[in-house]
Short mmCIF file of C-alpha atoms in Angstrom, two decimals:
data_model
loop_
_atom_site.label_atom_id
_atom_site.label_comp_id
_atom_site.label_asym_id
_atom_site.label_seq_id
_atom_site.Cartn_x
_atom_site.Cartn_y
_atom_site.Cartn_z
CA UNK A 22 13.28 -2.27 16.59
CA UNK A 23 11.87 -4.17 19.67
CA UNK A 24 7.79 -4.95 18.22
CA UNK A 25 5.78 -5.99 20.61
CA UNK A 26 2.08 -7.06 19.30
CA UNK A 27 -1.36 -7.10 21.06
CA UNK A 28 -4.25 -9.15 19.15
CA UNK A 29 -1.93 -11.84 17.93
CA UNK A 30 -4.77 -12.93 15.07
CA UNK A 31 -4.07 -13.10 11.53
CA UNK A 32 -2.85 -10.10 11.10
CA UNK A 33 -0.64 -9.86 14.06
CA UNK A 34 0.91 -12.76 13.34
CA UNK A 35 1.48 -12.27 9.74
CA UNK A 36 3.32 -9.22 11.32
CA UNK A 37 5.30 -11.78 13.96
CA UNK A 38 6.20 -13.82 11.34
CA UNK A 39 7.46 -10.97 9.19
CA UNK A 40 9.62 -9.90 11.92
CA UNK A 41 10.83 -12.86 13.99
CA UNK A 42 14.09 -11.65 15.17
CA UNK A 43 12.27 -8.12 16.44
CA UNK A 44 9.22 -9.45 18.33
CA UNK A 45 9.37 -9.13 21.79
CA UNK A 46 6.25 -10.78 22.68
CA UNK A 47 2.33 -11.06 22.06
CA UNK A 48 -0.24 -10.54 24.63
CA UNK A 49 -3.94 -11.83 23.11
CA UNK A 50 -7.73 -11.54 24.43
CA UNK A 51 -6.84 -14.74 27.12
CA UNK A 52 -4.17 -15.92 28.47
CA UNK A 53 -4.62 -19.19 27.21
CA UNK A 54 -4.84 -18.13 23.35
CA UNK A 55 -1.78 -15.86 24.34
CA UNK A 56 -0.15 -19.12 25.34
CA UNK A 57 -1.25 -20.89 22.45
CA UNK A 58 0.02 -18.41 20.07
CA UNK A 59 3.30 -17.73 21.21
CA UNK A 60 3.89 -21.47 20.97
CA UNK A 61 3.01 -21.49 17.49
CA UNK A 62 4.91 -18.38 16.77
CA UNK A 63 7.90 -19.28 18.46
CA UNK A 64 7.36 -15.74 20.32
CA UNK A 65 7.75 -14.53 24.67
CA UNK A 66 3.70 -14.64 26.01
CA UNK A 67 2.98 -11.35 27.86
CA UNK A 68 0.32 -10.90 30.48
CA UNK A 69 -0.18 -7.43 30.79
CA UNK A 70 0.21 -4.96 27.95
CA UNK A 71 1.45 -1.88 29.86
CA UNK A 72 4.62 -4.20 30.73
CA UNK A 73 4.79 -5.18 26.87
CA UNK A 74 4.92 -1.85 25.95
CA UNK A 75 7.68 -0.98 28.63
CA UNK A 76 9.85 -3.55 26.68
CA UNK A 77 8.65 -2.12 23.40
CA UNK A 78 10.07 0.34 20.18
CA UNK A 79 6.93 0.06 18.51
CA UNK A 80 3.54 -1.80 19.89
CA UNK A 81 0.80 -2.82 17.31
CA UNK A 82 -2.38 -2.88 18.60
CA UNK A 83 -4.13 -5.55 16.04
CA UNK A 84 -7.61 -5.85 17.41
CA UNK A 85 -11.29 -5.22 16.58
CA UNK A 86 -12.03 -1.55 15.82
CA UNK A 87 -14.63 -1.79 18.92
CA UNK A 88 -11.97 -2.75 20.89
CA UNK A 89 -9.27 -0.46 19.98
CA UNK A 90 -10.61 2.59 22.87
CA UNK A 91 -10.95 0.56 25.33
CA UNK A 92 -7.80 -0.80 25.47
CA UNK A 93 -5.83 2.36 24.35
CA UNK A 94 -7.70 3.60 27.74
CA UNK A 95 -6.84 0.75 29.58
CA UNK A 96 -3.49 0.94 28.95
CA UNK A 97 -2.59 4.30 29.51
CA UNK A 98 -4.13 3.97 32.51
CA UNK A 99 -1.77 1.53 33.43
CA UNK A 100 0.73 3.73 32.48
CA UNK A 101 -0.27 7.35 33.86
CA UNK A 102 2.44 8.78 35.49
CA UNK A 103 5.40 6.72 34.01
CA UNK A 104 8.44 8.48 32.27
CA UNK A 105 10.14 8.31 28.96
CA UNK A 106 7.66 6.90 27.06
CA UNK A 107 7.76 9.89 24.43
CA UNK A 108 10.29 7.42 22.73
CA UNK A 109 7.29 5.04 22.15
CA UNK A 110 5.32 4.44 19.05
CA UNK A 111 1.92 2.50 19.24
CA UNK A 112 -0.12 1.99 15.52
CA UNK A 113 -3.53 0.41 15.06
CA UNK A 114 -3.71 -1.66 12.21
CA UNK A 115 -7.38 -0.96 11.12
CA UNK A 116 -8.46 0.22 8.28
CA UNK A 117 -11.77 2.34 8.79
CA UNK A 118 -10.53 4.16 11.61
CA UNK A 119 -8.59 7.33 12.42
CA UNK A 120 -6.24 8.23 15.38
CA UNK A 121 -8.86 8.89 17.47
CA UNK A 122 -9.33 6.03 19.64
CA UNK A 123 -5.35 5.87 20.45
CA UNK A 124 -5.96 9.55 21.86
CA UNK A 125 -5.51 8.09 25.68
CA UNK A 126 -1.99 6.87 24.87
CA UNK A 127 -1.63 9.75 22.80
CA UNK A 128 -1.71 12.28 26.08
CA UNK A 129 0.70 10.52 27.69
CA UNK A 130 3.03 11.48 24.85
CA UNK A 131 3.61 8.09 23.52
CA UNK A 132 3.42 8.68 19.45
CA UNK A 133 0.84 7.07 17.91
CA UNK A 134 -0.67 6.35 14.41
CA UNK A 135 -1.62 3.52 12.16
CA UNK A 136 -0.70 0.69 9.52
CA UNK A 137 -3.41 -0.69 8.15
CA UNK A 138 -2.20 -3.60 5.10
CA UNK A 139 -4.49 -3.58 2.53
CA UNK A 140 -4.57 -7.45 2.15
CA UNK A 141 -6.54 -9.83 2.50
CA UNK A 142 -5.20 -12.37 5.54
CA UNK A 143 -7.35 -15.68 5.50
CA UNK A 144 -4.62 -17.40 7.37
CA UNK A 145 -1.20 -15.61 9.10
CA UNK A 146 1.48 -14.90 6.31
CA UNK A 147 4.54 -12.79 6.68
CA UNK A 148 4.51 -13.05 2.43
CA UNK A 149 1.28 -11.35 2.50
CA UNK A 150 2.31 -8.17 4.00
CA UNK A 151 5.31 -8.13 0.98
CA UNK A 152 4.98 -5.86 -2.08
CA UNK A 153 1.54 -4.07 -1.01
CA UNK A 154 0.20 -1.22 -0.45
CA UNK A 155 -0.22 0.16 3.19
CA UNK A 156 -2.07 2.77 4.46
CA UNK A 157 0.28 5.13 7.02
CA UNK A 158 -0.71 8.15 9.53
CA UNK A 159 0.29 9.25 12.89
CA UNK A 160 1.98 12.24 14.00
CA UNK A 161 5.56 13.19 12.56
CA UNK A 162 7.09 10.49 14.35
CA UNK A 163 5.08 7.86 14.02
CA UNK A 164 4.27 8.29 10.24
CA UNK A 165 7.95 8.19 9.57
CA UNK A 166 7.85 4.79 11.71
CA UNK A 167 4.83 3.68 9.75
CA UNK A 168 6.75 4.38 6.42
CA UNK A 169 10.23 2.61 7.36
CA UNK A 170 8.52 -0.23 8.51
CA UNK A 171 6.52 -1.01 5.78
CA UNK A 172 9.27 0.14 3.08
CA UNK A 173 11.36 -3.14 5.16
CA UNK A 174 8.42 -5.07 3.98
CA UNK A 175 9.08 -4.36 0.26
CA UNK A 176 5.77 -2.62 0.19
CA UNK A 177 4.61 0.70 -0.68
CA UNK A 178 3.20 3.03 1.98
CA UNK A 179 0.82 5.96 1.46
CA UNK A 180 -1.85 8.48 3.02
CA UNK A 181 -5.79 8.72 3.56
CA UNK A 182 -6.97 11.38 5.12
CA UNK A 183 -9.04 10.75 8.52
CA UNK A 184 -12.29 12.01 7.16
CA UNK A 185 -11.93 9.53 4.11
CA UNK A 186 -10.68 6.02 5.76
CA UNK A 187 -14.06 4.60 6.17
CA UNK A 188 -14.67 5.59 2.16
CA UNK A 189 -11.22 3.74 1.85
CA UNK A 190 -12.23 1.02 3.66
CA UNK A 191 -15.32 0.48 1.39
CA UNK A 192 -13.29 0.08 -1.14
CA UNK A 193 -11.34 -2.72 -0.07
CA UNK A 194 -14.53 -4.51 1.24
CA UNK A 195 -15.24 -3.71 -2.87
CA UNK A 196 -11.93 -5.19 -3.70
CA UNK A 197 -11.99 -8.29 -1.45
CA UNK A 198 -15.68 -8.95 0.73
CA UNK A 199 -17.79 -8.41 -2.15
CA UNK A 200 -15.93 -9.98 -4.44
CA UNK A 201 -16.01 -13.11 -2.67
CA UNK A 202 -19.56 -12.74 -1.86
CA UNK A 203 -20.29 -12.80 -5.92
CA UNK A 204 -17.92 -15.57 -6.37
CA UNK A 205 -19.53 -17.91 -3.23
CA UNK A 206 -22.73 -16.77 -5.00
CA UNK A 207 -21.60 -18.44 -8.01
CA UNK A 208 -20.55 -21.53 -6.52
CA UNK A 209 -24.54 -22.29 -5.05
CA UNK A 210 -25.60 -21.83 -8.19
CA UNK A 211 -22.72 -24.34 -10.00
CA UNK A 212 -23.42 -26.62 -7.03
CA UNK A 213 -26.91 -27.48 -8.53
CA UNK A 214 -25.31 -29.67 -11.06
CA UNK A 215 -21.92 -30.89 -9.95
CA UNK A 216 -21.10 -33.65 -7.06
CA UNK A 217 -20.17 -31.06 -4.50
CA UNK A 218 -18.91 -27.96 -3.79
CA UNK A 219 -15.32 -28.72 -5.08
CA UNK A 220 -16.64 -29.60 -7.46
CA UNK A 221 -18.70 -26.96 -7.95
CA UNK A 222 -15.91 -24.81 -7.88
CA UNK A 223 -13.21 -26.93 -10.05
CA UNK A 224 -15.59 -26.17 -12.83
CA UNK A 225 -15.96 -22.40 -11.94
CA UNK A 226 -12.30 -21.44 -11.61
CA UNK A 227 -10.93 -21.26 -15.30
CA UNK A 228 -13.50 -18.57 -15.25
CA UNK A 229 -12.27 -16.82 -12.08
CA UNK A 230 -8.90 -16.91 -13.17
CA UNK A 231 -9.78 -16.19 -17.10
CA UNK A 232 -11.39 -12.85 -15.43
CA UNK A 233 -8.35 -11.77 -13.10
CA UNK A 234 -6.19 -12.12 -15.55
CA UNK A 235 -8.61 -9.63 -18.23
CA UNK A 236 -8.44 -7.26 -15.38
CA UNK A 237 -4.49 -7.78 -14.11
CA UNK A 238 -3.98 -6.94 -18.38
CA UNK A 239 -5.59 -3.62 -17.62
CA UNK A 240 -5.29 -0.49 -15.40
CA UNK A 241 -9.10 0.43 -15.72
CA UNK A 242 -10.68 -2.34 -14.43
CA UNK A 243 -14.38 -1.51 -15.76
CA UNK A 244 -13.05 -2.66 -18.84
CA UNK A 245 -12.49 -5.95 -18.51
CA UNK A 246 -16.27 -6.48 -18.10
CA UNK A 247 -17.91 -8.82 -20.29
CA UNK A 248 -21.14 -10.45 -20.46
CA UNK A 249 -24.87 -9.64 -21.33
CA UNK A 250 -25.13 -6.60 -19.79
CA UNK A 251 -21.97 -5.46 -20.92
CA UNK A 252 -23.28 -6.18 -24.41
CA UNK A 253 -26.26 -4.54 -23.59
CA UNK A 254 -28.52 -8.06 -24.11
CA UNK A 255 -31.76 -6.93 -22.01
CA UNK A 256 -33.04 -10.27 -23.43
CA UNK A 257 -30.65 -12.74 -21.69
CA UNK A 258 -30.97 -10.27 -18.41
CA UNK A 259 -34.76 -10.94 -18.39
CA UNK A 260 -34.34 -14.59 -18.88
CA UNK A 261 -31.97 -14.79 -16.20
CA UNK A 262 -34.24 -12.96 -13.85
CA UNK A 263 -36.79 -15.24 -14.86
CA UNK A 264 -34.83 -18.47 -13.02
CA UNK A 265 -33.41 -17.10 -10.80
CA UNK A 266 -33.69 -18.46 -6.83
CA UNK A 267 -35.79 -15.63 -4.91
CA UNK A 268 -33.02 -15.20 -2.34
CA UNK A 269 -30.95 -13.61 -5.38
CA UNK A 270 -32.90 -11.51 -7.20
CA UNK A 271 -31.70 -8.91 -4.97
CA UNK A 272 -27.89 -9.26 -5.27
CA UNK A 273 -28.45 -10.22 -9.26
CA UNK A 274 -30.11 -6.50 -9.94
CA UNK A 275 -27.46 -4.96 -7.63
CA UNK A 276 -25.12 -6.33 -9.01
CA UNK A 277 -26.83 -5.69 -12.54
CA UNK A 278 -27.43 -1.93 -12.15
CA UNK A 279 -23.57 -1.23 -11.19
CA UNK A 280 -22.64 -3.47 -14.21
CA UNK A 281 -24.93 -1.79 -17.09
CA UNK A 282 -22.99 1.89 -15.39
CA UNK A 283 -19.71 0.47 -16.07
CA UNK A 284 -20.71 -0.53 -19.50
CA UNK A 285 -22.14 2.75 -20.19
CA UNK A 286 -18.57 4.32 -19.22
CA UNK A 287 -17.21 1.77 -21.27
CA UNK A 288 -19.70 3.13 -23.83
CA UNK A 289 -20.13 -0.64 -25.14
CA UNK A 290 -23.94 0.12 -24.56
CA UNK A 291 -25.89 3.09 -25.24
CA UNK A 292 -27.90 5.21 -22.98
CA UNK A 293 -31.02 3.92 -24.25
CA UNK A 294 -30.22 0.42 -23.49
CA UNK A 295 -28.93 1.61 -20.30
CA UNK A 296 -31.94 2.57 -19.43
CA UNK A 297 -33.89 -0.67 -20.79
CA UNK A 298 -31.60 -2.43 -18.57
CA UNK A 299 -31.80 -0.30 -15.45
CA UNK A 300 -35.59 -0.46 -15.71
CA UNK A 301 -35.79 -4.30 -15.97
CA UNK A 302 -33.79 -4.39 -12.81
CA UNK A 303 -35.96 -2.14 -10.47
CA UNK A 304 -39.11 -3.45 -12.45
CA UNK A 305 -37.72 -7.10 -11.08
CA UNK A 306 -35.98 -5.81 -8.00
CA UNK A 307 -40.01 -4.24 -7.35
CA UNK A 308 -41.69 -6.91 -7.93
CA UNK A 309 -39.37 -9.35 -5.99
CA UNK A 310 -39.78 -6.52 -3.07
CA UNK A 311 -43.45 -6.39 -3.03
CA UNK A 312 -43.98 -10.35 -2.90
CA UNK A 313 -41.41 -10.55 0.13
CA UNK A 314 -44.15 -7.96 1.74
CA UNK A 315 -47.17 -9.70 0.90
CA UNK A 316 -45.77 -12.96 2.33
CA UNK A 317 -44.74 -11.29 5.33
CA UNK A 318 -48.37 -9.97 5.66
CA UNK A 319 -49.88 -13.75 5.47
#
């Protein structure tokens, strides 16, 4: 396999370094970051992505999703009227998207389809894309790409349908975006009586880890919930809601409502105090809503 990669970011290069011995070179957004990149990834800098893919197996287009058209477009215009490229195979690595904006490359009879990790990449890591799950599509060709290269990963591919990748993609926002949202939450809340935000979050992460390792122990993850609403304590909840900073009332009775449905499931609260606790957090959430308008009026 000759990879050749455009949008050399995190994941890109996580991919590079995965595959050091296949790459045959990175084109980015400028020619300086290309430069940049392929001296810290020990990889050939290319200048104009219709001559990468030329030299190219398999081209992964890691850029933004608003991006992805355009430069499918672009280069297949660079490309119109060429020959032999039906031996081609281009994948986006995004994760809400279908095929649809590789459709320009697709005419030309390149195959196309998609690998999106489902990782989270705050830094390039070739270790990260190792013993995960990916999710694969593309025509016949590509698919059966998708899946070989992923199974030489150690990882696991499988299938979403088009019509449900942006509900899959929600759910790894779930997994990883909102997950750190509660947790950064949590920290500027410690931070009020600790040094600094190390600190802050020294004292925090027992806690984080004490959790992920209640839900690793478990393959329904709803049950690893504890805490007052869990218990079905509307008591503590109003308390809390009583102190807490304006600016998170919101994300507190969000974050409250889903919580007291999980713990219904769990059925380690009732439907009556389901309720109780549901209607403290719109009652709260309301309240918190209507001040924010009558300031605004003012």
């Amino acid at each position: 396999m000759r990879l050749g990669i455009i949008g050399a970011g995190r994941v890109g290069a996580s991919f590079v370094l995965a595959f050091p011995s296949a790459v045959e070179g990175i084109l980015c957004s400028t020619a300086e970051h290309t430069q940049e990149q392929a001296a810290r990834l020990h990889a050939t800098a290319y200048t104009d992505g219709a001559d990468l893919i030329r030299h190219c197996d398999v081209l992964l287009l890691t850029v933004r999703d608003d991006v992805l058209a355009p430069v499918s477009r672009e280069l297949a215009a660079s490309l119109k009227g060429e020959r032999q490229l039906s031996d081609r195979c281009v994948f986006h690595c995004s994760g809400a998207m279908d095929l649809s904006p590789l459709e320009a490359l697709a005419s030309l009879g390149i195959h196309t389809g998609s690998i999106h990790p489902l990782q989270s990449f705050a830094e390039p890591s070739a270790e990260r894309l190792k013993g995960i799950y990916m999710a694969v599509d593309g025509d016949e060709q590509a698919r059966g790409g998708a899946e070989n290269i992923v199974r030489t990963l150690g990882s696991t591919p499988f299938f979403v349908p088009p019509e449900e990748r942006m509900l899959y993609h929600a759910a790894a926002c779930f997994c990883s975006n909102y997950v750190v949202t509660a947790l950064a939450l949590a920290q500027q809340l410690m931070r009020r009586w600790t040094e600094s935000d190390g600190d802050a979050a020294k004292a925090l992460m027992p806690l984080v880890d004490g959790t992920l390792q209640n839900v690793r122990e478990r393959k329904v993850w709803r049950t690893a919930l504890t805490g007052p609403v869990s218990r079905g304590d509307a008591g503590t909840v109003v308390k809390h809601l009583a102190v807490m900073p304006a600016e998170l009332i919101h994300p507190y009775c969000a974050f409250g409502r889903a919580a007291a449905d999980l713990a219904l499931k769990n059925e380690t609260i009732t439907a009556q105090q389901h309720d109780e606790l549901t209607r403290i957090l719109a009652m709260a959430e309301g309240v918190h809503h209507e001040q924010k308008s009558n300031q605004s009026d003012h």
